[in-house]
Tab-separated table of C-alpha atoms in Angstrom:
chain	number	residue	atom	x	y	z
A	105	UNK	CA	67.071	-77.596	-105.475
A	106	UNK	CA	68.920	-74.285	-106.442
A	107	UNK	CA	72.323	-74.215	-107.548
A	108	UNK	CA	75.029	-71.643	-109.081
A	109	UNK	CA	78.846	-72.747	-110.217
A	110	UNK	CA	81.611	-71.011	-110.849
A	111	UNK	CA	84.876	-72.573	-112.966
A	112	UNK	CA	88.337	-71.000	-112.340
A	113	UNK	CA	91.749	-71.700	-112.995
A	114	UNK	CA	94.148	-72.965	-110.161
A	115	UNK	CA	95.153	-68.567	-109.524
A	116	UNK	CA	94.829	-67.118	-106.111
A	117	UNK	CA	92.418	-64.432	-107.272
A	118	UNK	CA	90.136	-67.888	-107.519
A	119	UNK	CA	89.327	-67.367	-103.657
A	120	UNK	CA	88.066	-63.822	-104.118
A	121	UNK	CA	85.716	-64.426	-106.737
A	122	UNK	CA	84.389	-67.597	-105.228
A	123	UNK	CA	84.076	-65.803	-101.727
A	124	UNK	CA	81.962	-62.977	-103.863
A	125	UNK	CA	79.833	-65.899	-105.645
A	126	UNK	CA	79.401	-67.208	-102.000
A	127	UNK	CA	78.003	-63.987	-100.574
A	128	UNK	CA	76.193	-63.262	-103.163
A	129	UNK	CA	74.330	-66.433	-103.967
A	130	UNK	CA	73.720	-66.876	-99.908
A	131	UNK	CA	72.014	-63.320	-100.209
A	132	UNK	CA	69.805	-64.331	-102.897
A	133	UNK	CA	68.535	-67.554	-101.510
A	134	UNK	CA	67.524	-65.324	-98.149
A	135	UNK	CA	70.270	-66.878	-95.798
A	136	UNK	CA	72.314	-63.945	-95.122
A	137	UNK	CA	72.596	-65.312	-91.671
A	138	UNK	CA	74.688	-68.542	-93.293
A	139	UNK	CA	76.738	-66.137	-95.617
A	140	UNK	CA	79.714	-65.912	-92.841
A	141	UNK	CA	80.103	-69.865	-92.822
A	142	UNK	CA	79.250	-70.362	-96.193
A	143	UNK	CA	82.218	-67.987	-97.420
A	144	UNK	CA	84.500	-69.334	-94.996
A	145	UNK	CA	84.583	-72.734	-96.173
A	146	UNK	CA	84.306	-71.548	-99.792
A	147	UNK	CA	87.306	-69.874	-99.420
A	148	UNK	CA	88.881	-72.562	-97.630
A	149	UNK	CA	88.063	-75.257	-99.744
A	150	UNK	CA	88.834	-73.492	-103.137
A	151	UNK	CA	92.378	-72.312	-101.899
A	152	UNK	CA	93.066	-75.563	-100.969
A	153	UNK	CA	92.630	-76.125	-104.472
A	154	UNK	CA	94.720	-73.794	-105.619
A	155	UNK	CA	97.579	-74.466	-103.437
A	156	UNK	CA	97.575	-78.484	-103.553
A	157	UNK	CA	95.420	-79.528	-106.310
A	158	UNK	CA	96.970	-76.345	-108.639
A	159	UNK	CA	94.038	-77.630	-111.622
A	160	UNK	CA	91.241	-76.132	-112.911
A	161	UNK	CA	88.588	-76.274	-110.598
A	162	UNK	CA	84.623	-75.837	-110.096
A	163	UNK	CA	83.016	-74.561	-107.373
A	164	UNK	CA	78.942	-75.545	-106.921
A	165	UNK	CA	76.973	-74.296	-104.253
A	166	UNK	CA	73.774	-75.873	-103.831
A	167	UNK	CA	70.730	-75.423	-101.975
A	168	UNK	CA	68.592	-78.301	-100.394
A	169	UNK	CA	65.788	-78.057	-98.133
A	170	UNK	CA	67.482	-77.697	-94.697
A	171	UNK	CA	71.423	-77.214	-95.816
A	172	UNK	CA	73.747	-75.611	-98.290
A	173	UNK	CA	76.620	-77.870	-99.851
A	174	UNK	CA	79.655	-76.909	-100.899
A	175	UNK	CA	81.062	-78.561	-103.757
A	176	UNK	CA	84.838	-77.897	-105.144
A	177	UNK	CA	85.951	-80.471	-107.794
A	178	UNK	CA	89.308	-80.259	-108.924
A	179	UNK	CA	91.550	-82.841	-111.494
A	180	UNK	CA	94.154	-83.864	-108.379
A	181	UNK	CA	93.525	-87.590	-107.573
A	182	UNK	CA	95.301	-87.076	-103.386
A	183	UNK	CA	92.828	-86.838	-101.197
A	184	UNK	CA	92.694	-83.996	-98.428
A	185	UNK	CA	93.521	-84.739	-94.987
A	186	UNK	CA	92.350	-82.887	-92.273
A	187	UNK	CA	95.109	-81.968	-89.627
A	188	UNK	CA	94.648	-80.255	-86.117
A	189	UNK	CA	96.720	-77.156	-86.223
A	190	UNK	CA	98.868	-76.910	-83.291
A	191	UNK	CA	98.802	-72.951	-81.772
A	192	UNK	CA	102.258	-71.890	-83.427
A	193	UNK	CA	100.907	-73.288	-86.784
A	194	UNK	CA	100.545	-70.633	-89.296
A	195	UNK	CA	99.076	-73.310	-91.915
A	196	UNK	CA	97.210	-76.188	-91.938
A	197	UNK	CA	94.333	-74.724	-90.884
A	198	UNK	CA	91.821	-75.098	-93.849
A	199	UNK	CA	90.292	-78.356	-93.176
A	200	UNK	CA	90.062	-77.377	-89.483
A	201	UNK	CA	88.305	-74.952	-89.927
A	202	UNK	CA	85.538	-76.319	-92.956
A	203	UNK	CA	85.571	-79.589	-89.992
A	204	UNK	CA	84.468	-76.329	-87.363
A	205	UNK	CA	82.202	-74.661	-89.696
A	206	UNK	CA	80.264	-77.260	-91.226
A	207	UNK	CA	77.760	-80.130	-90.430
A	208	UNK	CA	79.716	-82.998	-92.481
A	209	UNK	CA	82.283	-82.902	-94.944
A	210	UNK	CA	84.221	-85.107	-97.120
A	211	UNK	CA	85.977	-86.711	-100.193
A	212	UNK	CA	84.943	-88.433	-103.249
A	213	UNK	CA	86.848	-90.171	-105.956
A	214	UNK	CA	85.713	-89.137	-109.489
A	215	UNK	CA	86.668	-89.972	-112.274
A	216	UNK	CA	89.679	-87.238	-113.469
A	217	UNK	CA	89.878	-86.060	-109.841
A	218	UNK	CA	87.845	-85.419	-106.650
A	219	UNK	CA	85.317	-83.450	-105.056
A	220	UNK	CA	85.800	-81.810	-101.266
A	221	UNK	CA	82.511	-81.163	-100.268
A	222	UNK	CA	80.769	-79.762	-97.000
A	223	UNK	CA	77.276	-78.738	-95.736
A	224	UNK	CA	76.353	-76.186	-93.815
A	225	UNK	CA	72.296	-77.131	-92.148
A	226	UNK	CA	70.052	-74.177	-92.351
């Protein structure tokens, strides 16, 4: 197992350099061809963190034999939802889409917060 973290604080310049850690770290594990999901849901997941968690949060990417996972921990104890966007929607799409993108996905409990995780199978 492989992984590679990155802690931010709840600002929306968090999405760029987790999108950059994303690419990156997809490059160097030779699975360029999973970078395009991989950063979507990164980005996804950590602005949901930002917007509706608004804590410090931790982003872990880790590599397994046969997926990537997605990790974002964050100190908010609500748990995400996921919604289906209607067309005229301009939100609400950020679970949608990690629910599109990725194999599973989910929610856990821990203690000071959560984590909203989702795997991508390679």
């Amino acid at each position: 197992m492989t992984e590679t973290t990155l802690r931010a604080a709840p600002q929306t310049e968090a999405v760029e350099y987790a999108r950059r850690l994303a690419a990156r770290t997809m490059r160097t594990w030779s699975l360029i061809e999973y970078e395009e999901l991989v950063t979507a849901i990164v980005a996804e997941l950590v602005a949901n963190a930002v917007l509706h968690a608004g804590t410090m949060l931790e982003l872990r990417l880790i590599r397994r034999i046969g997926r990537v996972r997605v990790e974002v921990r964050d100190r908010a104890t609500g748990m995400p939802r996921l919604t289906i966007p209607e067309p005229e929607d301009e939100g609400h799409r950020g679970l949608f889409i990690v629910d599109r993108f990725s194999a599973a996905w989910g929610a856990d409990p821990v203690p000071g917060g959560k984590v909203v995780w989702a795997e991508v199978s390679t």
